Every structure is written in structure tokens, then in C-alpha cells.
Amino acid sequence: MRRRVAILISGRGSNMTALIEGARAYDFPAEISVVVSNKANAAGVAKARAAGIPVEIVESRPFGKDRAAFEKALQIVLDQRSIDLVCLAGFMRLFTPEFVQRWHGRMLNIHPSLLPSFPGLDPHGQALKAGVKVSGATVHFVTPDTDAGPIVIQGVVAVKDDDTAETLSARILAVEHRIYPAAVRLVADMRVRIDGDRCVTEGAVAPDTIMIAPGA
Ligand code: GAR
């Protein structure tokens, strides 16, 4: 049976769109059952509706700092839709350790850096400041620390001397759109397992299954 995925967004939703498109493949082992936005006016909301995906708005603002109360409202939606896997796609809200524990091994995030380097805000600016020659994006299981957890897939791009945060982020975004559907495929197929802080891929895998380097 195809695994039921909820995509959580707060913004433009380009990774959400990549997941929706990836899930259209006849052999994709998961279906996008719902998109949940914590902002009614997020650009991704209209895109999800246009793609024919059910959308739920769970506004976080009314809950203020009461994260647990927001998560309770979110959990109701996830339960109603019998969700197996949660994909954070530009979802800009932190979870309580309790919520993270509840979804342990069943919640993924994407972050535009080669974690554990440059978690948190402005990862592109952080990468440029550090002068790294490669950067990229990471899909990982969510743990209580921000932008941390067992790594499923990474995608790599070269950093150019004249890159700005904008040019670097555009190049990385193209990689994000490739690795997120690939990661969901691996997880939904149950070809990965969490082993402590690591995510281990079962069986023989081609190197490009877990690392994508388009040579850009
Ligand atoms: C993406 O670049 C994603 O990696 C990043 O937010 C952007 C959302 O764009 N996430 C984080 O920085 C998480 N810490 P999108 O809405 O177009 O997918």
C-alpha cells in the first residue's frame, strides 16, 4: 500500500511541488494525502490546490508561544488523514521534543546546506562567509535539535567565487527538488533504517541514490 504523506509548508512551496510531481510516478511508493500550511496566505497553498491536493490550514499565530497546543491541532489533522510520513518543506516552526518523539522515524526535513554544517537561518550566507567550495542540501529525519538528525540523502553543488546568497540558493534549490522525492521514495520503500545518529540504506545502492552531484 502506498504510504500516506503530509507535506507541511509555511511559504512558497517549491519543494512541495517537487514532491507532488515526484509522487505522480506510477511506481512511487507514497501518495501526497494532504498539504498543511500554518499560514493561510502562503504561496504554496494556492499551488497545492491547483495541483488537486487537499489543503488544511492550521494557523500557528493564534497559539502564540504555546507550541504544544498548536501541535495538538496539527496532530488532529494528521490523524484524520491517517498520515504515515510527515515531510517538512519550508515549514518554519519549531516543534516540542514530545511531538518530534511521537513522529520519530516518520518525519523528514530538507535544509539547504550540507548538514551538520550551517543549520538554522541563512545557510547560504553562512556557507559563503565560511568560504566552502561545495555546499548543497540535506534531507534528514527530524530530531529535537534544529536542522539535525539522521541523514537520508545529500545533494552537492560547487560554490563559485562570485556567488551571492541568491545565486547559490537557486543552484541548491534545483538539487533540493531532486533529492526530496528521492528521499521519500527510499523511506516509503523502507529501504533505510535509523541506526543511532545515522541513517543506513539497506542493500546495495548506487552511489547516486544517496548523494546527488549534478556538477553545476
Ligand atoms: C527551502 O530551501 C528549504 O530547504 C528551506 O526553506 C526553503 C523552502 O522553500 N528550509 C530550511 O531552511 C529549513 N531550516 P520552498 O517553500 O520553496 O520549498
Coordinates of C-alpha atoms and ligand atoms in Angstrom, one line a residue:
M1 CA 0.0 0.0 0.0
R2 CA 1.3 3.5 -0.8
R3 CA 2.4 5.4 2.3
R4 CA 0.3 8.4 3.2
V5 CA 2.3 11.6 3.3
A6 CA 1.5 15.1 4.7
I7 CA 3.6 18.0 3.5
L8 CA 3.9 20.9 5.9
I9 CA 4.7 24.3 4.5
S10 CA 4.9 27.9 5.5
G11 CA 5.9 29.6 2.3
R12 CA 6.3 29.3 -1.5
G13 CA 6.2 25.5 -1.6
S14 CA 8.6 24.7 -4.4
N15 CA 9.8 21.5 -2.6
M16 CA 6.1 20.7 -2.0
T17 CA 5.6 20.9 -5.8
A18 CA 8.6 18.7 -6.4
L19 CA 7.2 16.1 -4.1
I20 CA 3.7 16.3 -5.6
E21 CA 5.2 15.9 -9.1
G22 CA 7.5 13.1 -7.9
A23 CA 4.6 11.2 -6.4
R24 CA 2.9 11.1 -9.8
A25 CA 5.3 8.5 -11.0
Y26 CA 3.4 5.2 -11.4
D27 CA 5.8 3.3 -9.1
F28 CA 6.1 6.0 -6.4
P29 CA 5.6 4.2 -3.1
A30 CA 3.8 7.1 -1.4
E31 CA 0.9 9.5 -2.1
I32 CA 0.6 13.1 -1.0
S33 CA -2.5 12.9 1.1
V34 CA -2.6 16.5 2.4
V35 CA -0.7 19.7 2.4
V36 CA -0.8 21.5 5.8
S37 CA 0.1 25.2 6.0
N38 CA 0.5 27.2 9.2
K39 CA -0.1 30.3 7.1
A40 CA -3.4 30.8 5.2
N41 CA -1.7 33.2 2.7
A42 CA 1.4 31.0 2.0
A43 CA 2.0 31.0 -1.8
G44 CA 2.3 27.2 -1.6
V45 CA -1.4 26.9 -0.6
A46 CA -2.7 28.0 -4.0
K47 CA -0.1 25.8 -5.7
A48 CA -1.3 22.7 -3.8
R49 CA -4.9 23.5 -4.5
A50 CA -4.1 23.9 -8.2
A51 CA -2.4 20.5 -8.1
G52 CA -5.6 19.0 -6.7
I53 CA -4.1 18.1 -3.3
P54 CA -6.3 18.5 -0.2
V55 CA -5.1 21.5 1.9
E56 CA -5.6 22.1 5.6
I57 CA -4.8 25.4 7.2
V58 CA -3.7 25.2 10.8
E59 CA -2.7 28.7 11.7
S60 CA 0.1 28.8 14.2
R61 CA -0.2 32.5 15.1
P62 CA -3.3 32.2 17.3
F63 CA -1.4 29.8 19.5
G64 CA 1.5 32.3 20.1
K65 CA 4.2 30.6 22.1
D66 CA 2.1 27.6 23.0
R67 CA 3.7 25.1 20.7
A68 CA 2.1 22.1 22.3
A69 CA -1.4 23.5 21.7
F70 CA -0.6 24.1 18.0
E71 CA 0.8 20.6 17.7
K72 CA -2.4 19.2 19.2
A73 CA -4.4 20.9 16.4
L74 CA -1.9 19.7 13.8
Q75 CA -2.0 16.1 15.2
I76 CA -5.8 16.0 14.8
V77 CA -5.4 16.8 11.0
L78 CA -2.6 14.1 10.7
D79 CA -4.8 11.5 12.5
Q80 CA -7.9 12.3 10.4
R81 CA -5.9 11.7 7.2
S82 CA -4.1 8.6 8.6
I83 CA -0.7 10.0 7.8
D84 CA 2.3 7.7 7.8
L85 CA 5.0 10.2 7.0
V86 CA 5.4 13.9 7.5
C87 CA 7.6 16.0 5.2
L88 CA 8.6 19.4 6.3
A89 CA 9.1 21.6 3.2
G90 CA 10.0 25.1 4.3
F91 CA 7.9 24.7 7.4
M92 CA 9.3 27.5 9.6
R93 CA 8.1 26.5 13.1
L94 CA 9.9 24.5 15.8
F95 CA 8.4 21.5 17.4
T96 CA 8.4 20.4 21.0
P97 CA 10.5 17.3 21.8
E98 CA 7.3 15.4 22.5
F99 CA 5.9 16.0 19.0
V100 CA 9.3 15.1 17.5
Q101 CA 9.4 11.9 19.6
R102 CA 5.9 11.0 18.5
W103 CA 7.0 11.2 14.9
H104 CA 10.4 9.6 15.4
G105 CA 11.5 7.9 12.2
R106 CA 8.4 9.2 10.4
M107 CA 9.2 12.9 9.9
L108 CA 11.6 14.3 7.3
N109 CA 13.0 17.8 6.8
I110 CA 15.0 19.4 4.0
H111 CA 17.6 22.0 4.6
P112 CA 19.7 23.9 2.1
S113 CA 23.2 23.1 3.3
L114 CA 25.4 20.0 3.8
L115 CA 24.4 19.3 7.4
P116 CA 25.8 19.3 10.0
S117 CA 27.3 22.5 8.5
F118 CA 25.3 25.6 8.6
P119 CA 22.0 24.7 10.3
G120 CA 19.4 27.4 11.1
L121 CA 18.9 30.7 9.4
D122 CA 20.7 32.0 6.3
P123 CA 22.6 28.8 5.5
H124 CA 23.7 30.2 2.1
G125 CA 25.1 33.3 3.7
Q126 CA 26.8 31.1 6.3
A127 CA 28.4 28.9 3.5
L128 CA 29.6 32.0 1.6
K129 CA 31.1 33.5 4.8
A130 CA 32.9 30.3 5.6
G131 CA 34.3 30.1 2.1
V132 CA 33.4 26.5 1.5
K133 CA 33.9 25.2 -2.1
V134 CA 31.0 22.9 -2.1
S135 CA 27.6 23.2 -0.5
G136 CA 24.2 21.6 -1.1
A137 CA 21.1 20.3 0.5
T138 CA 20.2 17.6 3.0
V139 CA 17.1 15.5 3.7
H140 CA 17.2 14.1 7.2
F141 CA 15.0 12.6 9.8
V142 CA 13.8 15.2 12.3
T143 CA 15.2 15.1 15.9
P144 CA 14.7 17.7 18.6
D145 CA 17.7 19.9 17.5
T146 CA 17.0 22.3 14.6
D147 CA 18.2 21.0 11.2
A148 CA 19.7 17.9 12.7
G149 CA 19.0 14.2 12.6
P150 CA 20.0 11.0 10.6
I151 CA 20.8 12.0 7.0
V152 CA 18.9 10.2 4.3
I153 CA 20.3 11.9 1.2
Q154 CA 22.6 14.9 0.3
G155 CA 22.9 16.8 -2.9
V156 CA 26.1 18.7 -3.7
V157 CA 26.8 21.8 -5.7
A158 CA 30.0 23.8 -6.3
V159 CA 30.3 27.2 -4.7
K160 CA 31.6 29.8 -7.1
D161 CA 33.8 32.8 -6.0
D162 CA 31.3 35.2 -7.4
D163 CA 28.2 33.5 -5.9
T164 CA 25.8 35.6 -3.9
A165 CA 23.3 34.1 -1.4
E166 CA 20.7 34.3 -4.3
T167 CA 22.7 32.6 -7.0
L168 CA 23.9 29.9 -4.6
S169 CA 20.4 29.3 -3.2
A170 CA 19.0 29.0 -6.8
R171 CA 21.5 26.3 -7.6
I172 CA 20.9 24.4 -4.4
L173 CA 17.1 24.7 -4.8
A174 CA 17.4 22.7 -8.1
V175 CA 19.2 20.0 -6.1
E176 CA 16.6 20.1 -3.3
H177 CA 13.9 19.4 -5.9
R178 CA 15.7 16.2 -6.9
I179 CA 16.7 14.8 -3.5
Y180 CA 13.4 15.3 -1.6
P181 CA 11.4 12.9 -3.8
A182 CA 14.3 10.5 -3.9
A183 CA 14.5 10.5 -0.1
V184 CA 10.7 10.0 0.3
R185 CA 11.0 7.1 -2.2
L186 CA 13.7 5.5 -0.1
V187 CA 11.9 6.0 3.2
A188 CA 8.5 4.9 1.9
D189 CA 10.1 1.8 0.4
M190 CA 11.5 1.1 3.8
R191 CA 15.0 0.9 2.3
V192 CA 16.5 2.9 5.1
R193 CA 16.8 2.3 8.8
I194 CA 17.9 4.6 11.7
D195 CA 20.9 3.3 13.5
G196 CA 21.7 5.7 16.3
D197 CA 22.6 9.1 14.8
R198 CA 22.9 7.6 11.3
C199 CA 20.5 6.6 8.6
V200 CA 21.6 3.4 6.9
T201 CA 20.5 2.4 3.5
E202 CA 19.6 -1.3 3.1
G203 CA 21.1 -3.5 0.4
A204 CA 23.3 -2.5 -2.4
V205 CA 22.6 1.1 -3.5
A206 CA 24.1 3.0 -6.4
P207 CA 26.1 6.0 -5.0
D208 CA 23.8 8.4 -6.7
T209 CA 20.9 7.1 -4.6
I210 CA 22.2 8.8 -1.5
M211 CA 24.4 11.6 -3.0
I212 CA 23.4 13.7 -6.0
A213 CA 26.2 15.8 -7.5
P214 CA 25.0 17.4 -10.8
G215 CA 28.4 19.0 -11.4
A216 CA 26.9 22.5 -11.5
Ligands
GAR1 C1 14.0 25.5 1.1 O1 15.2 26.0 0.6 C2 14.3 24.6 2.3 O2 15.4 23.8 2.1 C3 14.4 25.6 3.4 O3 13.4 26.6 3.1 C4 13.2 26.6 1.7 C5 11.7 26.5 1.4 O4 11.5 26.7 0.1 N1 14.3 25.0 4.7 C6 15.0 25.4 5.7 O5 15.8 26.3 5.7 C7 14.8 24.6 7.0 N2 15.7 25.0 8.0 P1 10.2 26.1 -0.6 O6 9.0 26.6 0.2 O7 10.2 26.7 -2.0 O8 10.3 24.6 -0.6

